[in-house]
Short mmCIF file of C-alpha atoms and ligand atoms in Angstrom, two decimals:
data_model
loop_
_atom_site.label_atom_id
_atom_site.label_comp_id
_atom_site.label_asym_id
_atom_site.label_seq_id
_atom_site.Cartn_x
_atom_site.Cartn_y
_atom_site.Cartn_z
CA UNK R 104 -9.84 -47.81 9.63
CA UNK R 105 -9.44 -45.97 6.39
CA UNK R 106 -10.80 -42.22 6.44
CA UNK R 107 -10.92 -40.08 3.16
CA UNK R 108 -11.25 -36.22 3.49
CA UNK R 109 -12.32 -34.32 0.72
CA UNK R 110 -11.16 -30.74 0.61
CA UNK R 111 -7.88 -29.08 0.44
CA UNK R 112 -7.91 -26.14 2.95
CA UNK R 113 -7.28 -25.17 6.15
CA UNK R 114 -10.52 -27.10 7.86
CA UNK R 115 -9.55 -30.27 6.03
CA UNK R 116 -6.06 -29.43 7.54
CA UNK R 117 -8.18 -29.70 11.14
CA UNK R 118 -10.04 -32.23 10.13
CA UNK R 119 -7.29 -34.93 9.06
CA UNK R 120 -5.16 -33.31 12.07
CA UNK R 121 -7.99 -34.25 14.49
CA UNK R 122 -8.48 -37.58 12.66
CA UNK R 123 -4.74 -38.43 13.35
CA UNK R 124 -5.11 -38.31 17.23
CA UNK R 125 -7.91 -40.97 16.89
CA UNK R 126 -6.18 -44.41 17.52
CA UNK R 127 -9.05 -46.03 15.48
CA UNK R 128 -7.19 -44.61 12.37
CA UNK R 129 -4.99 -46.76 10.13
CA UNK R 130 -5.20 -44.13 7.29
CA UNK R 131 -6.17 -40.91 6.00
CA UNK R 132 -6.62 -40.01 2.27
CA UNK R 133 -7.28 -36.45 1.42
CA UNK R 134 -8.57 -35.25 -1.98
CA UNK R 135 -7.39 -32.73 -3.25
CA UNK R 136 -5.18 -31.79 0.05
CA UNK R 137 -2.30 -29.40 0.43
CA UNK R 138 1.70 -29.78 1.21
CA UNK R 139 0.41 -29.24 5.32
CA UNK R 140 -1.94 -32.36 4.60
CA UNK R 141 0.42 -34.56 2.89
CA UNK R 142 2.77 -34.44 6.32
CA UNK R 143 0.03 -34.68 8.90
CA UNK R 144 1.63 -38.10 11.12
CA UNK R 145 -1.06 -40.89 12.17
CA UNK R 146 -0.94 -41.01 16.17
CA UNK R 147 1.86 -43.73 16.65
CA UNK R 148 4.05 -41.81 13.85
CA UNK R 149 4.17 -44.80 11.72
CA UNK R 150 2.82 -43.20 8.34
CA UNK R 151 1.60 -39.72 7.04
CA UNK R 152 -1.64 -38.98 5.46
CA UNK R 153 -1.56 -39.04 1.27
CA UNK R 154 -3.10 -36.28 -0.60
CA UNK R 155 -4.54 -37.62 -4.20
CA UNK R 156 -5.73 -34.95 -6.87
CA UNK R 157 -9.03 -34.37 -7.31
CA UNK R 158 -11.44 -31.42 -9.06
CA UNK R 159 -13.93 -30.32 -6.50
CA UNK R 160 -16.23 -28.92 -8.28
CA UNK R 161 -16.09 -32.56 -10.86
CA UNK R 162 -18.74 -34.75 -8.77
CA UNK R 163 -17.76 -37.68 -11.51
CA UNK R 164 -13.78 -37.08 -10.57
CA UNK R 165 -14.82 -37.22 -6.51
CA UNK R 166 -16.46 -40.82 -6.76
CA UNK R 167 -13.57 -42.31 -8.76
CA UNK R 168 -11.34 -40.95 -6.17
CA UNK R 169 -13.83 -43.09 -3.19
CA UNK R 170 -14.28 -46.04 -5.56
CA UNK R 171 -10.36 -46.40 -5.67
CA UNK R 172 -9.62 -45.62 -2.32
CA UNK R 173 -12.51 -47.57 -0.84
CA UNK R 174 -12.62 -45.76 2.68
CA UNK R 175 -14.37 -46.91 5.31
CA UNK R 176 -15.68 -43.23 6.09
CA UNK R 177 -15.89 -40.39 3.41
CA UNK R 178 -16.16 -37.03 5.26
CA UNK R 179 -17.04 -34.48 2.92
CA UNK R 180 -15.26 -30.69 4.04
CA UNK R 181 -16.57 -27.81 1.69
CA UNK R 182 -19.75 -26.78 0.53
CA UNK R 183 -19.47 -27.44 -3.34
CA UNK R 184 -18.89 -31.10 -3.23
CA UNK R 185 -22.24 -31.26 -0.50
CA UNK R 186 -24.72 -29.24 -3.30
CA UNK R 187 -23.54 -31.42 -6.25
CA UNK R 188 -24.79 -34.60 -3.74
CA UNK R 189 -21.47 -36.58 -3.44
CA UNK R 190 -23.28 -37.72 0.16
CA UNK R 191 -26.48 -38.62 -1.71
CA UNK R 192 -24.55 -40.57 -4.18
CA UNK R 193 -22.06 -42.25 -1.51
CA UNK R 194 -25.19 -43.25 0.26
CA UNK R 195 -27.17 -44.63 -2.99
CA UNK R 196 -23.67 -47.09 -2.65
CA UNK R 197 -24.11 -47.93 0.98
CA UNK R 198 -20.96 -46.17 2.06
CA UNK R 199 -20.54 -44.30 5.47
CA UNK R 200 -20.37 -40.45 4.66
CA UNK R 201 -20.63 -37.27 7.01
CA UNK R 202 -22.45 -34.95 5.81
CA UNK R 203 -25.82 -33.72 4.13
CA UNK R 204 -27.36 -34.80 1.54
CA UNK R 205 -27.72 -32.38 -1.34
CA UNK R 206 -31.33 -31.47 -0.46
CA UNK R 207 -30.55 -30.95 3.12
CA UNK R 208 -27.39 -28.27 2.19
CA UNK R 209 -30.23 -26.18 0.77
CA UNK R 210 -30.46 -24.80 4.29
CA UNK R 211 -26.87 -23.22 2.69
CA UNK R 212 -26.62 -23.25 -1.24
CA UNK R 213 -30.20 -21.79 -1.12
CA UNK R 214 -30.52 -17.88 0.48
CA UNK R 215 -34.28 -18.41 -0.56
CA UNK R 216 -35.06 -21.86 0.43
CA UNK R 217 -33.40 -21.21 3.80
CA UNK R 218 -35.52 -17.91 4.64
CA UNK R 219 -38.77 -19.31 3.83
CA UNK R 220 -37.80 -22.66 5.89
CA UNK R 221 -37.10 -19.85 8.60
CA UNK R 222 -40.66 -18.45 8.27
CA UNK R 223 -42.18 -21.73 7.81
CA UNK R 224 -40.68 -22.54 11.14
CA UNK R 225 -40.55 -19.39 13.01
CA UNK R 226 -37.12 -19.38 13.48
CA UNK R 227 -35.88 -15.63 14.16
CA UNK R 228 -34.32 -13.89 10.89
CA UNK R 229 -34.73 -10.53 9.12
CA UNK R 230 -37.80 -9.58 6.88
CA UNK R 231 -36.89 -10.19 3.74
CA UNK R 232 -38.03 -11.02 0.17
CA UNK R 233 -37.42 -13.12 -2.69
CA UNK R 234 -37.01 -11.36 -5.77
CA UNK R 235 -36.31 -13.17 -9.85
CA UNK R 236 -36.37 -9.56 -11.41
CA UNK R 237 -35.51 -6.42 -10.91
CA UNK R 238 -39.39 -5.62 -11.62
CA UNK R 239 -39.79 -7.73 -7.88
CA UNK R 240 -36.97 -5.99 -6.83
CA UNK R 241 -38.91 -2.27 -6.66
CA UNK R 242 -41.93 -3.67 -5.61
CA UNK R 243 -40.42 -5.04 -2.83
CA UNK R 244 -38.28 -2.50 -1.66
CA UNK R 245 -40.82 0.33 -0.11
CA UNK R 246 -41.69 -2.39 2.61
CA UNK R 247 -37.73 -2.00 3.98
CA UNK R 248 -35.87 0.82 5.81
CA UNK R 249 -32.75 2.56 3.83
CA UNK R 250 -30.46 -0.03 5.36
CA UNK R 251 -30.77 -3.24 3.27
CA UNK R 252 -28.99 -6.55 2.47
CA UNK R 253 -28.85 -7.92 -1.23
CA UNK R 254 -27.96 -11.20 -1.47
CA UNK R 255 -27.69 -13.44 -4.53
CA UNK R 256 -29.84 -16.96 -3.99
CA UNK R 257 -26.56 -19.55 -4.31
CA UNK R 258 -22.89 -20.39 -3.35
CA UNK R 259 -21.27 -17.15 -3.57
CA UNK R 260 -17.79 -18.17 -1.35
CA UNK R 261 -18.93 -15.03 0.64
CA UNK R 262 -18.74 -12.79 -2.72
CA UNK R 263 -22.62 -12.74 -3.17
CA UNK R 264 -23.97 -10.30 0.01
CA UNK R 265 -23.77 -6.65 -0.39
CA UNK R 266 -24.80 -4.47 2.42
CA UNK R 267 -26.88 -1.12 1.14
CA UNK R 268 -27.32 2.11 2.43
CA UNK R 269 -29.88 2.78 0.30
CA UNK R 270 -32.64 1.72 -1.99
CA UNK R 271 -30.61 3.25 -5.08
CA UNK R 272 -27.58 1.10 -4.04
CA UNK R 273 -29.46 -2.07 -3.57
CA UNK R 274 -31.29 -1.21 -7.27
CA UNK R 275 -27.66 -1.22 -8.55
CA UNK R 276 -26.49 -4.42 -6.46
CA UNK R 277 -29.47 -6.09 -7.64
CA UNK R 278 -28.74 -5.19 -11.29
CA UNK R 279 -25.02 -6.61 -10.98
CA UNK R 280 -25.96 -10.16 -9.62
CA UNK R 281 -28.88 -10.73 -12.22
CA UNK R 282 -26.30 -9.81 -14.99
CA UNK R 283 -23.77 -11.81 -13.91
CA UNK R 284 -21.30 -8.69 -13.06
CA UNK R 285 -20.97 -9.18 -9.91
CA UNK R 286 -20.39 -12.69 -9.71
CA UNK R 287 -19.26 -13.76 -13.06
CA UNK R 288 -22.26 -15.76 -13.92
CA UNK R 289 -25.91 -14.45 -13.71
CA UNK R 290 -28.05 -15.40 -10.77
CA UNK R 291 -31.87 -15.84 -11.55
CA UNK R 292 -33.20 -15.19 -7.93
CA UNK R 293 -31.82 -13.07 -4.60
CA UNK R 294 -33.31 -11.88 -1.19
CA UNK R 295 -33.18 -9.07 -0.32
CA UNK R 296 -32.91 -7.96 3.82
CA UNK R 297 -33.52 -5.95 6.65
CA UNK R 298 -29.94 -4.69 7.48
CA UNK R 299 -29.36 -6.05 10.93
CA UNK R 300 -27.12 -4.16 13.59
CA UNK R 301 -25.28 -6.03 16.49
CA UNK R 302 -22.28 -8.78 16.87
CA UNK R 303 -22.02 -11.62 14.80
CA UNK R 304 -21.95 -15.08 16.67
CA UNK R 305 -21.00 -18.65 15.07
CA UNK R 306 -22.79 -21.57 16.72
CA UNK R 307 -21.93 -25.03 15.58
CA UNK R 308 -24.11 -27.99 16.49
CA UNK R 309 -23.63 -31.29 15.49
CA UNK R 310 -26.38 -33.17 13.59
CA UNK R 311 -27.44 -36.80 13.17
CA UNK R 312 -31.26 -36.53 11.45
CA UNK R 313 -32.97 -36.47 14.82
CA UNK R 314 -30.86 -34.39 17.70
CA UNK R 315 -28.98 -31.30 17.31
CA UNK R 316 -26.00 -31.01 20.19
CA UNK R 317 -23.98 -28.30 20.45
CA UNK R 318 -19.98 -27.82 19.58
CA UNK R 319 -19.06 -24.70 19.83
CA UNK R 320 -19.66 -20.90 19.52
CA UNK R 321 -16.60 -19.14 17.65
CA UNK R 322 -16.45 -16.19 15.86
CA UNK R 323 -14.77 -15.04 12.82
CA UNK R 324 -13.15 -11.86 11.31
CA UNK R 325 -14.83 -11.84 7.62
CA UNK R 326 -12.64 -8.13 6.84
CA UNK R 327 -9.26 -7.75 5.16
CA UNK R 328 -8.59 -4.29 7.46
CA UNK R 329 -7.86 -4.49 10.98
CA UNK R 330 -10.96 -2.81 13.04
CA UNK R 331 -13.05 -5.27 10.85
CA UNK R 332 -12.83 -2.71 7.68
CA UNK R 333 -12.38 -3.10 4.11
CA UNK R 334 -13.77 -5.84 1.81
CA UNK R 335 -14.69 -9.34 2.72
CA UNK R 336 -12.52 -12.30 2.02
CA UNK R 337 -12.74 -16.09 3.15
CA UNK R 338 -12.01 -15.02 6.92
CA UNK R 339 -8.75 -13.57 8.78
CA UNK R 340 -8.86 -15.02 11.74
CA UNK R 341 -11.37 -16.88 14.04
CA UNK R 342 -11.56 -17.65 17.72
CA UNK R 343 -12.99 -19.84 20.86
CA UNK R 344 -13.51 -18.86 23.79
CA UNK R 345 -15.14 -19.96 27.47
CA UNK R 346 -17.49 -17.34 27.91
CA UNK R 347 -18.13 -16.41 24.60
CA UNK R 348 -21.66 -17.90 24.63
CA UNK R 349 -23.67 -18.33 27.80
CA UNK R 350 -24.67 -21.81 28.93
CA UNK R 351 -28.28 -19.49 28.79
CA UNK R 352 -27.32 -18.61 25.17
CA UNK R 353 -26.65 -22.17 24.07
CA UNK R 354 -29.68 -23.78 25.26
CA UNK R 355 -31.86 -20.71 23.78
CA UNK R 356 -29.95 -21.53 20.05
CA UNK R 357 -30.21 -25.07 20.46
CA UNK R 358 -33.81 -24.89 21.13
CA UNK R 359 -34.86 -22.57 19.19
CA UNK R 360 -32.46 -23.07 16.12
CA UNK R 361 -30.90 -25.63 15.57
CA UNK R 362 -32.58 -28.30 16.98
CA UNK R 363 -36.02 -26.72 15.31
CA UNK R 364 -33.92 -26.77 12.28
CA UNK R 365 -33.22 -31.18 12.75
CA UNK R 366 -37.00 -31.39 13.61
CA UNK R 367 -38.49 -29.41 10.58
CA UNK R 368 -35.83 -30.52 7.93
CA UNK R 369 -36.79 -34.76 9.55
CA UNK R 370 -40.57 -33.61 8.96
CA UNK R 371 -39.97 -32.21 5.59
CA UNK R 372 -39.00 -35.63 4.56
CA UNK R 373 -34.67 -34.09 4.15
CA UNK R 374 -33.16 -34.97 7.31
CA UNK R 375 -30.05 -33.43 8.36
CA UNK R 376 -26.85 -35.18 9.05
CA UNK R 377 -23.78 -33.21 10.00
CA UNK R 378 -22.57 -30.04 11.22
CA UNK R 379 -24.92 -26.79 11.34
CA UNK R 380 -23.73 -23.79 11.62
CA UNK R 381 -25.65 -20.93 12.57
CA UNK R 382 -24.78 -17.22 11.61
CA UNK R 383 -26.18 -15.45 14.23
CA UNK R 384 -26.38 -11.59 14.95
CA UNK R 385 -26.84 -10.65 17.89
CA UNK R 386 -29.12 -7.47 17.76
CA UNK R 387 -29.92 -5.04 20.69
CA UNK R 388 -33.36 -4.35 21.44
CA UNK R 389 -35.01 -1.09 22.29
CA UNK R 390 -35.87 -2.52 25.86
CA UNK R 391 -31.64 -3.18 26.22
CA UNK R 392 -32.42 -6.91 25.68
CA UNK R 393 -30.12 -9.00 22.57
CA UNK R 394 -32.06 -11.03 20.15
CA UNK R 395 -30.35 -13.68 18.48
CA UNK R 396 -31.45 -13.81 14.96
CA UNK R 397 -30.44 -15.99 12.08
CA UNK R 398 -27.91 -14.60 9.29
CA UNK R 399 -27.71 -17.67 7.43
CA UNK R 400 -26.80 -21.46 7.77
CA UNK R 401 -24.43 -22.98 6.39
CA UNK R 402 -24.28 -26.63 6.54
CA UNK R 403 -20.35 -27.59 7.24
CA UNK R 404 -17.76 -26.87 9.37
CA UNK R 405 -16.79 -22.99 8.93
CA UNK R 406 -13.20 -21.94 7.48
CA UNK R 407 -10.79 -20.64 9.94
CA UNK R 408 -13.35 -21.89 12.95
CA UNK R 409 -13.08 -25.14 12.49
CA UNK R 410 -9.36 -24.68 13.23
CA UNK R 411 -9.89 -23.03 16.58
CA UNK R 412 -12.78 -25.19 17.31
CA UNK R 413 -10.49 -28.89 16.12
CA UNK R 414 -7.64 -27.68 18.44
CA UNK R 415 -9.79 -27.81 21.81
CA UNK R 416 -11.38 -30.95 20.84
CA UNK R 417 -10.38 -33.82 23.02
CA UNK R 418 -13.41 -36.14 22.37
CA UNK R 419 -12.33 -38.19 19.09
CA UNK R 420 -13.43 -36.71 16.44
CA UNK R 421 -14.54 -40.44 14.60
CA UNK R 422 -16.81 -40.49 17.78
CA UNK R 423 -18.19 -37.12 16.59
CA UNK R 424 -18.46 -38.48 12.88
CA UNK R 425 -19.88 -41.76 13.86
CA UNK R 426 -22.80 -40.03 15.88
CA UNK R 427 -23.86 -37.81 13.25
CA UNK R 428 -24.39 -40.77 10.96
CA UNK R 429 -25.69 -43.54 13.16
CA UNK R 430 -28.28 -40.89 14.89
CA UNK R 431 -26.83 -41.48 18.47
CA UNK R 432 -25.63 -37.53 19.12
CA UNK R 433 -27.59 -37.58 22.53
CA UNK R 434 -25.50 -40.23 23.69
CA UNK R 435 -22.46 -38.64 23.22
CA UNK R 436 -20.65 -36.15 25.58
CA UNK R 437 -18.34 -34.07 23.71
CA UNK R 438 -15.47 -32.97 25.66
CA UNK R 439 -13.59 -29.50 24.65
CA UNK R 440 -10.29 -28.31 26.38
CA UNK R 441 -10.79 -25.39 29.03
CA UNK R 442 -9.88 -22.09 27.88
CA UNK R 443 -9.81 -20.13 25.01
CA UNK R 444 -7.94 -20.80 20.81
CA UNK R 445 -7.25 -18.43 18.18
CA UNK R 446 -6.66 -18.73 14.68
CA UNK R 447 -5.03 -16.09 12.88
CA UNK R 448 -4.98 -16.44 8.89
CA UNK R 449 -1.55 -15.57 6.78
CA UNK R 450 -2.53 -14.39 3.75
CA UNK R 451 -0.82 -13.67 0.53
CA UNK R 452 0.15 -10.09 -0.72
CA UNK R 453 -2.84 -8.85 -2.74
CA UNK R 454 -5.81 -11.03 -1.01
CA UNK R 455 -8.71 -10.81 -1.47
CA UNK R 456 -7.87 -9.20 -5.17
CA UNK R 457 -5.08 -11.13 -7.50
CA UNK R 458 -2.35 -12.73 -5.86
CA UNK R 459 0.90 -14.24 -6.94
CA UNK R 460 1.35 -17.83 -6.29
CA UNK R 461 4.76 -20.10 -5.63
CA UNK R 462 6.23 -18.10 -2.85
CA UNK R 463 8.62 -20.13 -0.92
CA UNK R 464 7.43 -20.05 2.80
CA UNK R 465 10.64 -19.74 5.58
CA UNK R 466 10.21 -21.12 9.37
CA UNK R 467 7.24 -23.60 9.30
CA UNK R 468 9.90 -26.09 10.86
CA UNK R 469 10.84 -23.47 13.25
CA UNK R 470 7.29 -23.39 14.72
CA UNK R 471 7.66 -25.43 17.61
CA UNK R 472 5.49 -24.56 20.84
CA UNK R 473 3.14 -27.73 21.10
CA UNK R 474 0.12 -25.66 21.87
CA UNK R 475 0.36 -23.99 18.41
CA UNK R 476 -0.74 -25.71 14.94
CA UNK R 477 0.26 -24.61 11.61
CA UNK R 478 -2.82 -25.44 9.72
CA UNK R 479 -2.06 -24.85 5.62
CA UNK R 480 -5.08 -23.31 4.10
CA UNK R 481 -3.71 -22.42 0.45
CA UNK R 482 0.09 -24.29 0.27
CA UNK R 483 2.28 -26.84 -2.68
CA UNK R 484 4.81 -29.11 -2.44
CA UNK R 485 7.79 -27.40 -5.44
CA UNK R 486 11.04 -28.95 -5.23
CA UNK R 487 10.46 -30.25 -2.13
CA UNK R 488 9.61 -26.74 -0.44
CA UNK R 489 6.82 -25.90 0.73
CA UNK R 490 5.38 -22.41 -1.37
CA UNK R 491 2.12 -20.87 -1.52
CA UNK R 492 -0.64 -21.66 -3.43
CA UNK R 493 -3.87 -19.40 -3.20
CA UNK R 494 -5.13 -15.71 -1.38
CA UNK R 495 -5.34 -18.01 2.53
CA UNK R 496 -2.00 -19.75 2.77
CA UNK R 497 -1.65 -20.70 6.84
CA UNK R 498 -4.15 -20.51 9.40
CA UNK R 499 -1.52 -20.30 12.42
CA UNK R 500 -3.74 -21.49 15.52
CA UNK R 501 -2.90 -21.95 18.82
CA UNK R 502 -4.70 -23.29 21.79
CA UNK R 503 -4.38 -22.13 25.71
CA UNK R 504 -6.05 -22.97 29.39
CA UNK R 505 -6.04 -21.17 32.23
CA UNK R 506 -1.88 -19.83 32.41
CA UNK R 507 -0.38 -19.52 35.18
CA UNK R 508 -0.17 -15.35 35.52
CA UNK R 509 -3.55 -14.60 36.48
CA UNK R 510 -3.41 -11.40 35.03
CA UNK R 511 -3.65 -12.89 31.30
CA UNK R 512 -6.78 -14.61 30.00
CA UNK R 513 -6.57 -18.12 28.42
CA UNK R 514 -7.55 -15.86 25.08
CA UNK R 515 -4.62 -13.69 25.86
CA UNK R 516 -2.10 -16.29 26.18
CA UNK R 517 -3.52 -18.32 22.67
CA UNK R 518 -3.28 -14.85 21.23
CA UNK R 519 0.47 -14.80 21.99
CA UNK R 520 1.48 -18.20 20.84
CA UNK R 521 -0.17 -17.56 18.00
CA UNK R 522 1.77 -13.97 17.27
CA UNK R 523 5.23 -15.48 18.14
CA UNK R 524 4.27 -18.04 15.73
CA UNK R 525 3.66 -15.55 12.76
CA UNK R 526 6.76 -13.64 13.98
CA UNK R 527 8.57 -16.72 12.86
CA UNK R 528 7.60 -17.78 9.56
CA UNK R 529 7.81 -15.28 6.36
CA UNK R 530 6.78 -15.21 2.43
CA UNK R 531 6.77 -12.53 -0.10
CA UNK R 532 4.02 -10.89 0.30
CA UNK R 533 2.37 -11.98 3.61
CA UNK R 534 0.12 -9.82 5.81
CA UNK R 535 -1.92 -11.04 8.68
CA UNK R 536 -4.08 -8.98 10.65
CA UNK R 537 -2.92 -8.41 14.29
CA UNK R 538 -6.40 -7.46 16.03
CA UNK R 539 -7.88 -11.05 15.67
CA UNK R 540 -10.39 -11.48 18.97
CA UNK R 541 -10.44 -7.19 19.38
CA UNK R 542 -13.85 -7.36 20.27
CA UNK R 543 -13.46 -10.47 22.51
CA UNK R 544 -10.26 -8.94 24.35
CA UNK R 545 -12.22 -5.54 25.06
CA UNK R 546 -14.69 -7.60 26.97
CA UNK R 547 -12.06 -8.82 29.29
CA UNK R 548 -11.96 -12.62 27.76
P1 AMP X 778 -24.06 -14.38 4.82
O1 AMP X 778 -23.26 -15.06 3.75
O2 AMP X 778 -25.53 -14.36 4.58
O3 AMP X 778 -23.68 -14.77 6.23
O4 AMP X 778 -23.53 -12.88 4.82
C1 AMP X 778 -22.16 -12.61 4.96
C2 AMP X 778 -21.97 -11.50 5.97
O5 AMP X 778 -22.73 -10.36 5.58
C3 AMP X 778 -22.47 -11.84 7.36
O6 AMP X 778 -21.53 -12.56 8.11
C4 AMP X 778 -22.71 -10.46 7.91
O7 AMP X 778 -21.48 -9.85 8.31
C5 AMP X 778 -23.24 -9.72 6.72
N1 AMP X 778 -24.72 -9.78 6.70
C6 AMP X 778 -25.49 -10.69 6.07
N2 AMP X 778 -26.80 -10.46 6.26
C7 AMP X 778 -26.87 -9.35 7.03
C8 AMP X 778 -27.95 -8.58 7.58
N3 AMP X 778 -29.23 -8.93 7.36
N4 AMP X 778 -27.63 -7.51 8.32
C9 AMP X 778 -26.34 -7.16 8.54
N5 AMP X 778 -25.29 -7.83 8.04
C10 AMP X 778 -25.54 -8.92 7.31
N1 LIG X 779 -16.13 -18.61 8.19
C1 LIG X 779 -17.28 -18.58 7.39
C2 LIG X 779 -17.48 -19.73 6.52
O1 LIG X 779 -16.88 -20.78 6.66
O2 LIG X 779 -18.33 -19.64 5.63
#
């Protein structure tokens, strides 16, 4: 069958990746797509997938692109494209789409909507409130300690959170995302947050309306600076790990998260297909207990998990898709490789301020350890090299089991393919951070 992918970044890179493995595929079409995309092989090597152009942010552009392609399966990759409804409208044709539909991705493009659905529901998430003015704003702020979270209500690409140390910083924080200078365009609402301490957990459970199962639990390195310091930025690096979540841990989310989150969204009347991913922190209590509470949700795979996650996937992923839409996830046992994947992001000179695009990349050919995946996140095709195109430009992953020294971990080993890998391959510019999984590693994963 025919599979289209919208997106053009390093999780559509997964997804058409893990798409090719499936011998149910005939042909992938990815819009937008990079130069990685455009070379991805279908399982018996008999044609590549083809990347057309395509504005994702243009929701009339998008269903051109599926009314010429006419695929069999639409599966819809970033967040924009979900809040404009391209699944609502594919569905109002009768095509097959993953994903939610534009009222369900509230649970991300809404900070507001998805708080008050977590009070409605009593799923466990900082004290917060909801403010349109700056007026709201200082009326709400005596009821929080000096620690505090603004956050402005919509799609922000990670830009709109800014963590406070005190009132007079969130005042100013405030100020900037109601006048637009913080974001570039003004915001009329925000929440603002009890700061919350602990580590940060990603769980990702699969979704089809009625059950929630779970995925995987990854986690991601948001920071620029190695220690996890200096500003945010799309994500450095990411990793998977057995061990990283209890089998105690994953029922407790699944119960009380995300499979609350299927039931309430189904009873509001906006059921939820697709993936959910839960921000978790993970915050210590006084009595030495951890309470998982909810960050945010967003409502898609993440970007660079998806990449670790897609590499240890040996289910087929169509299975996966097919499930979510058809509402038959509890029949479905998804099977992930043993061990432990990393994902470590190359990023161009600059990131996360300006950077300068059309940097020839050297070595992606000499990249050839079959446990490790080049994954292009930002790339073009110039003259028939392959250069880079955006602040992300590879998300180097590489997957490991059990090896055979016992004194390295499976996460040790990924780590290492994934390092000689970066060794290898060089563009003006590029830095990479070389701590990804610190945290995990220190732990003795
Ligand atoms: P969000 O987009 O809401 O996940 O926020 C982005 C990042 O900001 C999170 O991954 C956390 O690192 C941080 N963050 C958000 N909310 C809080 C909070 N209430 N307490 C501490 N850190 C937070
Ligand atoms: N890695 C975080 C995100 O995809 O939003």
């Amino acid at each position: 069958m025919k599979v289209l992918v919208i997106g053009g970044g390093g999780r559509e890179h997964a997804i058409v990746w893990a798409l090719s493995r499936s011998a149910r595929v005939s042909e992938i079409v990815c819009a937008p797509g990079n130069a990685g995309i455009a070379q991805v092989l279908l399982h018996n090597g008999s044609k590549s997938a083809r990347c057309v152009p395509v504005n994702t942010a243009d929701l009339a552009a998008m269903l051109r692109v599926v009314e010429a392609e006419s695929p069999a399966l639409t599966v819809v990759g970033p967040e924009l494209p979900l809040s404009l409804g391209l699944v609502d409208e594919l569905e109002r044709l009768g095509l097959r789409v993953f994903g939610p539909t534009q009222a369900a991705t509230r649970l991300e493009s809404s900070k507001s909507f998805a708080k008050d659905f977590m009070q409605r529901h009593k799923i466990p998430t900082a004290a917060y409130g909801v403010c349109r003015c700056l007026e709201d704003l200082r009326r709400e702020l005596p009821r929080f300690s000096a620690s505090v979270v603004v956050k402005a209500d919509g799609l922000a690409a990670g830009k709109g959170v800014v963590l406070c140390n005190s009132h007079a910083e969130a005042e100013k924080a405030a100020a900037e995302i109601f006048s637009g200078a913080l974001l570039g365009t003004a915001e009329k609402e925000l929440v603002l947050e009890e700061f919350l301490d602990g580590e940060e957990l990603s769980f990702f459970a699969l979704c089809d309306g009625k059950h929630a199962v779970s995925l995987a639990a990854a986690q991601d390195h948001k920071r620029i600076g190695e220690g996890d310091t200096g500003p945010n930025t799309g994500g450095m690096g990411a990793y998977t790990a057995d061990g990283l979540m209890s089998a105690d841990l994953e029922q407790w989310l699944l119960k009380n998260v995300a499979q609350r989150v299927v039931d309430e969204m189904a009873r509001e009347g906006t059921p939820f297909h697709g993936i959910l991913f839960c921000g978790m922190m993970m915050t210590p209590q006084p009595d030495g207990s951890i309470k998982p509470m909810v960050l945010e949700f967003n409502t898609r795979f993440g970007d660079p998990e998806t990449e670790a996650i897609l590499v240890r996937l040996e289910s087929d992923i169509l299975d996966l898709f097919d499930a979510a839409i058809d509402g038959t996830t509890d029949r479905l046992a998804i099977k992930m490789k043993p061990g432990a994947s990393v994902c470590v992001i190359a990023a161009s000179g600059g990131y996360p301020g300006k950077v300068v695009n059309g940097q020839p990349i050297s070595g992606l050919d000499s990249v050839r350890n079959p446990d490790t995946v080049v994954f292009h996140a930002g790339t073009a095709s110039k003259d028939g090299a392959v250069v880079t195109a955006g602040g992300r430009v590879l998300a180097v992953t590489a997957v490991s089991g059990q090896p055979s020294s016992s004194s390295t971990t499976p996460l040790e080993a990924a780590l290492a393919k994934a390092y000689a890998a970066l060794e290898k391959i060089s563009f003006n510019g590029m830095q990479f951070r070389r701590d990804i999984a610190w945290r995990a590693l220190r732990k003795g994963l």
